[in-house]
């Protein structure tokens, strides 16, 4: 599989600090977005721990079957959860911290997503945008029960309350989504600072065309800020340029930028940060 990827995080217009983090490891087909909570210097710690732990624990996926990759994803997210939870017990200023995690892995001709919280993964294919993940949030539960429409949920006063997160309890079970990759597929991972500002139609319009992923990431974040920038904004775009018959993976290039970044030299990735829980 040959891919081109880009990622960026932005503090937004309103917030003074950035509690989002992301990591891109294109050589291993690993991409993770995390949106922390618990206040400045706690939420950003949780989200950074999450992306590093998940990328490290996933390891190499070469030659693994779908069920093995799914098990690896669950184990990685649960390991991150355990490490974050332990810090909430031992460090007073970290109590109450947690984070969302949405992780995409590409392997052979398949994709698999692990998710906890309300950061989302989308697939743009053949001119259509599909949300692959389902939010763990109060308003999503109300939509599922028929009490709210998706449009009402977007503007609901409790739209920022999530019902599952990484680090809040001693264990967590992520949702896992699996599918087949096609050439020209475009994956978007995003924190709710993006999806709360732009609806699906706006996202689809910005993902269309022939621009490079780095340009598209910049446009998405720019538009989210123009629509208010009420929260930290993080986006990763992964474009599938070709799918090899052998299932091999190569990188057509990747980019990432942000207010403050740290190179994670151990795995070739890049980490960037510049119960019902409200963020």
Short mmCIF file of C-alpha atoms in Angstrom, two decimals:
data_model
loop_
_atom_site.label_atom_id
_atom_site.label_comp_id
_atom_site.label_asym_id
_atom_site.label_seq_id
_atom_site.Cartn_x
_atom_site.Cartn_y
_atom_site.Cartn_z
CA UNK A 1 0.00 0.00 0.00
CA UNK A 2 1.37 3.41 -0.95
CA UNK A 3 0.10 6.37 1.06
CA UNK A 4 0.54 10.10 1.52
CA UNK A 5 -0.32 11.57 4.91
CA UNK A 6 -0.34 14.83 6.82
CA UNK A 7 -1.37 15.93 10.29
CA UNK A 8 -1.62 19.13 12.26
CA UNK A 9 -3.00 20.43 15.53
CA UNK A 10 -4.04 23.99 16.33
CA UNK A 11 -5.01 25.67 19.59
CA UNK A 12 -8.06 27.32 18.01
CA UNK A 13 -9.34 30.83 18.65
CA UNK A 14 -10.70 30.58 22.20
CA UNK A 15 -8.50 28.19 24.19
CA UNK A 16 -5.19 29.29 25.72
CA UNK A 17 -3.61 25.81 25.70
CA UNK A 18 -3.74 22.75 23.47
CA UNK A 19 -4.81 19.43 25.02
CA UNK A 20 -4.87 17.58 21.67
CA UNK A 21 -2.08 15.34 20.44
CA UNK A 22 -1.51 13.21 17.37
CA UNK A 23 1.05 10.83 15.95
CA UNK A 24 1.72 9.73 12.37
CA UNK A 25 3.88 6.68 11.66
CA UNK A 26 3.37 6.19 7.90
CA UNK A 27 6.04 3.50 7.58
CA UNK A 28 3.97 1.28 9.89
CA UNK A 29 0.59 2.57 8.75
CA UNK A 30 -0.28 3.96 12.20
CA UNK A 31 -2.16 7.22 12.82
CA UNK A 32 -3.63 8.37 16.15
CA UNK A 33 -5.58 11.42 17.37
CA UNK A 34 -6.22 12.08 21.06
CA UNK A 35 -8.19 14.91 22.69
CA UNK A 36 -7.29 15.31 26.35
CA UNK A 37 -9.37 16.55 29.25
CA UNK A 38 -8.64 17.57 32.81
CA UNK A 39 -7.27 21.04 32.35
CA UNK A 40 -4.06 22.46 30.96
CA UNK A 41 -1.00 20.36 31.95
CA UNK A 42 -3.24 17.36 32.66
CA UNK A 43 -5.28 16.85 29.49
CA UNK A 44 -2.25 17.36 27.29
CA UNK A 45 -0.31 14.83 29.37
CA UNK A 46 -3.07 12.25 28.95
CA UNK A 47 -3.34 12.76 25.20
CA UNK A 48 0.43 12.63 24.67
CA UNK A 49 0.71 9.46 26.73
CA UNK A 50 -2.13 7.93 24.74
CA UNK A 51 -0.71 8.51 21.28
CA UNK A 52 2.77 7.34 22.28
CA UNK A 53 1.53 4.22 24.09
CA UNK A 54 -0.84 3.21 21.30
CA UNK A 55 1.76 3.65 18.55
CA UNK A 56 4.39 1.76 20.55
CA UNK A 57 2.13 -1.10 21.65
CA UNK A 58 0.73 -1.65 18.16
CA UNK A 59 4.25 -2.43 16.94
CA UNK A 60 4.64 -4.00 13.52
CA UNK A 61 1.44 -5.37 11.98
CA UNK A 62 3.14 -7.13 9.08
CA UNK A 63 1.66 -10.53 8.37
CA UNK A 64 -1.07 -10.32 11.01
CA UNK A 65 -4.65 -11.44 10.36
CA UNK A 66 -7.65 -9.20 11.05
CA UNK A 67 -8.43 -10.73 14.44
CA UNK A 68 -4.79 -10.39 15.50
CA UNK A 69 -4.71 -6.72 14.50
CA UNK A 70 -7.98 -6.12 16.37
CA UNK A 71 -6.56 -7.78 19.48
CA UNK A 72 -3.38 -5.70 19.16
CA UNK A 73 -5.45 -2.51 18.88
CA UNK A 74 -7.55 -3.31 21.95
CA UNK A 75 -4.44 -4.23 23.94
CA UNK A 76 -2.65 -1.02 22.92
CA UNK A 77 -5.51 1.27 23.92
CA UNK A 78 -6.07 -0.60 27.18
CA UNK A 79 -2.35 -0.32 27.96
CA UNK A 80 -2.54 3.43 27.44
CA UNK A 81 -5.62 3.53 29.65
CA UNK A 82 -3.84 1.68 32.45
CA UNK A 83 -0.80 3.95 32.36
CA UNK A 84 -2.87 7.13 32.39
CA UNK A 85 -5.14 5.83 35.16
CA UNK A 86 -2.12 5.02 37.34
CA UNK A 87 -0.90 8.60 37.03
CA UNK A 88 -4.29 9.90 38.15
CA UNK A 89 -3.87 7.83 41.31
CA UNK A 90 -0.31 8.87 42.13
CA UNK A 91 -0.16 12.51 41.01
CA UNK A 92 -2.60 14.88 42.66
CA UNK A 93 -2.55 17.43 39.82
CA UNK A 94 -3.41 14.70 37.29
CA UNK A 95 -6.58 13.51 39.00
CA UNK A 96 -9.55 13.55 36.67
CA UNK A 97 -7.49 13.60 33.50
CA UNK A 98 -8.37 11.45 30.52
CA UNK A 99 -8.44 11.48 26.76
CA UNK A 100 -10.21 10.31 23.67
CA UNK A 101 -8.33 8.00 21.32
CA UNK A 102 -9.04 7.31 17.67
CA UNK A 103 -6.40 5.16 16.00
CA UNK A 104 -6.20 4.04 12.36
CA UNK A 105 -3.94 1.26 11.11
CA UNK A 106 -3.43 0.30 7.47
CA UNK A 107 -2.07 -3.17 6.70
CA UNK A 108 -2.16 -5.43 3.66
CA UNK A 109 -5.27 -4.10 1.84
CA UNK A 110 -7.24 -3.51 5.04
CA UNK A 111 -7.91 -0.77 7.57
CA UNK A 112 -8.79 -1.08 11.23
CA UNK A 113 -9.83 1.66 13.65
CA UNK A 114 -9.87 1.59 17.43
CA UNK A 115 -11.88 4.29 19.17
CA UNK A 116 -12.79 5.59 22.61
CA UNK A 117 -14.56 8.94 23.02
CA UNK A 118 -15.78 11.36 20.38
CA UNK A 119 -12.78 11.97 18.15
CA UNK A 120 -13.84 10.62 14.77
CA UNK A 121 -12.63 8.71 11.74
CA UNK A 122 -14.13 9.33 8.30
CA UNK A 123 -13.65 7.74 4.91
CA UNK A 124 -13.96 9.84 1.75
CA UNK A 125 -14.46 7.45 -1.18
CA UNK A 126 -15.82 8.04 -4.68
CA UNK A 127 -16.97 11.55 -3.78
CA UNK A 128 -18.88 10.47 -0.66
CA UNK A 129 -17.97 11.01 3.00
CA UNK A 130 -18.86 8.32 5.54
CA UNK A 131 -18.34 8.57 9.30
CA UNK A 132 -16.73 5.27 10.28
CA UNK A 133 -16.83 5.68 14.06
CA UNK A 134 -19.64 6.33 16.51
CA UNK A 135 -19.22 8.89 19.29
CA UNK A 136 -19.22 7.77 22.91
CA UNK A 137 -21.20 10.81 24.01
CA UNK A 138 -24.36 11.82 25.80
CA UNK A 139 -25.89 13.39 22.71
CA UNK A 140 -25.14 10.31 20.58
CA UNK A 141 -27.00 8.19 23.12
CA UNK A 142 -29.93 10.60 22.86
CA UNK A 143 -29.83 10.36 19.05
CA UNK A 144 -29.76 6.55 19.25
CA UNK A 145 -32.77 6.63 21.58
CA UNK A 146 -34.67 8.89 19.20
CA UNK A 147 -34.80 11.88 21.56
CA UNK A 148 -32.56 14.11 19.43
CA UNK A 149 -31.92 14.47 15.73
CA UNK A 150 -28.29 14.63 14.57
CA UNK A 151 -28.84 18.32 13.80
CA UNK A 152 -30.13 19.02 17.32
CA UNK A 153 -27.22 17.08 18.80
CA UNK A 154 -24.69 19.37 17.14
CA UNK A 155 -25.93 22.42 19.04
CA UNK A 156 -27.00 20.71 22.27
CA UNK A 157 -25.58 22.26 25.47
CA UNK A 158 -24.22 18.82 26.51
CA UNK A 159 -22.55 18.12 23.17
CA UNK A 160 -19.13 18.11 24.86
CA UNK A 161 -20.00 15.41 27.43
CA UNK A 162 -18.48 12.03 26.60
CA UNK A 163 -19.49 8.73 28.17
CA UNK A 164 -16.27 6.76 27.65
CA UNK A 165 -12.66 7.89 27.75
CA UNK A 166 -9.13 6.58 28.18
CA UNK A 167 -7.73 6.98 31.69
CA UNK A 168 -10.88 7.60 33.73
CA UNK A 169 -11.18 4.05 35.05
CA UNK A 170 -8.95 1.05 35.58
CA UNK A 171 -9.98 -0.46 32.25
CA UNK A 172 -11.74 0.56 29.05
CA UNK A 173 -12.99 -1.32 26.01
CA UNK A 174 -12.52 0.40 22.65
CA UNK A 175 -14.81 -0.04 19.69
CA UNK A 176 -13.13 -1.57 16.63
CA UNK A 177 -14.06 -0.97 12.99
CA UNK A 178 -12.67 -2.96 10.05
CA UNK A 179 -12.79 -2.60 6.29
CA UNK A 180 -11.07 -2.97 2.93
CA UNK A 181 -8.90 -0.24 1.43
CA UNK A 182 -9.21 0.97 -2.16
CA UNK A 183 -6.92 3.18 -4.20
CA UNK A 184 -7.81 6.90 -3.85
CA UNK A 185 -9.43 6.38 -0.44
CA UNK A 186 -9.00 9.34 1.89
CA UNK A 187 -9.14 8.84 5.66
CA UNK A 188 -9.72 11.73 8.05
CA UNK A 189 -9.07 11.48 11.80
CA UNK A 190 -10.25 14.52 13.75
CA UNK A 191 -10.86 15.82 17.24
CA UNK A 192 -14.21 17.42 17.96
CA UNK A 193 -12.66 20.85 17.61
CA UNK A 194 -12.94 20.20 13.88
CA UNK A 195 -16.17 18.22 13.66
CA UNK A 196 -17.94 20.55 16.09
CA UNK A 197 -17.25 23.50 13.79
CA UNK A 198 -17.81 21.88 10.38
CA UNK A 199 -20.64 19.55 9.40
CA UNK A 200 -20.24 16.55 7.11
CA UNK A 201 -21.18 18.47 3.96
CA UNK A 202 -18.49 21.06 4.66
CA UNK A 203 -15.94 18.36 5.41
CA UNK A 204 -16.76 16.55 2.17
CA UNK A 205 -16.38 19.72 0.13
CA UNK A 206 -12.96 20.42 1.62
CA UNK A 207 -11.81 16.84 1.08
CA UNK A 208 -12.77 16.85 -2.59
CA UNK A 209 -10.43 17.85 -5.38
CA UNK A 210 -6.83 16.93 -6.07
CA UNK A 211 -4.99 18.87 -3.38
CA UNK A 212 -2.25 17.30 -1.30
CA UNK A 213 -3.20 16.08 2.22
CA UNK A 214 -1.09 18.80 3.83
CA UNK A 215 -3.05 21.49 1.98
CA UNK A 216 -6.34 19.84 2.92
CA UNK A 217 -5.38 19.66 6.60
CA UNK A 218 -4.51 23.36 6.58
CA UNK A 219 -7.82 24.21 4.89
CA UNK A 220 -9.84 22.15 7.36
CA UNK A 221 -8.22 23.82 10.36
CA UNK A 222 -8.51 27.25 8.76
CA UNK A 223 -12.23 26.76 8.14
CA UNK A 224 -12.82 25.47 11.67
CA UNK A 225 -11.18 28.61 13.03
CA UNK A 226 -13.22 30.80 10.70
CA UNK A 227 -16.36 29.13 12.07
CA UNK A 228 -15.41 30.03 15.64
CA UNK A 229 -12.42 27.90 16.64
CA UNK A 230 -14.07 27.15 19.98
CA UNK A 231 -11.80 24.22 20.83
CA UNK A 232 -8.42 22.77 19.97
CA UNK A 233 -8.45 21.40 16.41
CA UNK A 234 -6.57 18.34 15.20
CA UNK A 235 -6.76 16.59 11.83
CA UNK A 236 -4.87 13.80 10.12
CA UNK A 237 -5.48 12.95 6.47
CA UNK A 238 -4.23 9.71 4.94
CA UNK A 239 -4.53 9.26 1.18
CA UNK A 240 -4.19 5.79 -0.34
CA UNK A 241 -2.28 6.26 -3.57
CA UNK A 242 -2.10 2.58 -4.54
CA UNK A 243 -2.83 -0.84 -3.10
CA UNK A 244 -0.22 -3.45 -4.00
CA UNK A 245 -1.32 -6.92 -4.99
CA UNK A 246 1.20 -8.25 -2.47
CA UNK A 247 -0.22 -6.09 0.31
CA UNK A 248 3.05 -4.27 0.89
CA UNK A 249 3.06 -0.73 2.19
CA UNK A 250 5.17 2.21 1.15
CA UNK A 251 4.90 5.85 2.06
CA UNK A 252 4.48 8.49 -0.59
CA UNK A 253 5.39 11.11 1.98
CA UNK A 254 3.98 12.59 5.13
CA UNK A 255 3.81 15.92 6.85
CA UNK A 256 2.90 17.32 10.22
CA UNK A 257 3.12 20.63 12.00
CA UNK A 258 2.00 22.22 15.21
CA UNK A 259 2.72 24.67 17.97
CA UNK A 260 5.09 22.33 19.76
CA UNK A 261 6.24 18.97 18.55
CA UNK A 262 8.51 16.14 19.61
CA UNK A 263 10.03 13.61 17.28
CA UNK A 264 9.44 10.08 18.57
CA UNK A 265 12.62 8.64 17.15
CA UNK A 266 12.01 5.16 18.50
CA UNK A 267 9.29 4.37 15.98
CA UNK A 268 9.80 6.97 13.27
CA UNK A 269 6.62 8.77 14.20
CA UNK A 270 5.81 12.34 15.05
CA UNK A 271 3.91 13.45 18.13
CA UNK A 272 2.55 16.94 18.07
CA UNK A 273 0.82 19.07 20.67
CA UNK A 274 1.34 22.88 20.42
CA UNK A 275 -18.00 8.33 32.76
CA UNK A 276 -19.78 11.44 31.44
CA UNK A 277 -16.91 13.85 31.28
CA UNK A 278 -17.11 17.42 30.06
CA UNK A 279 -14.17 18.83 28.13
#
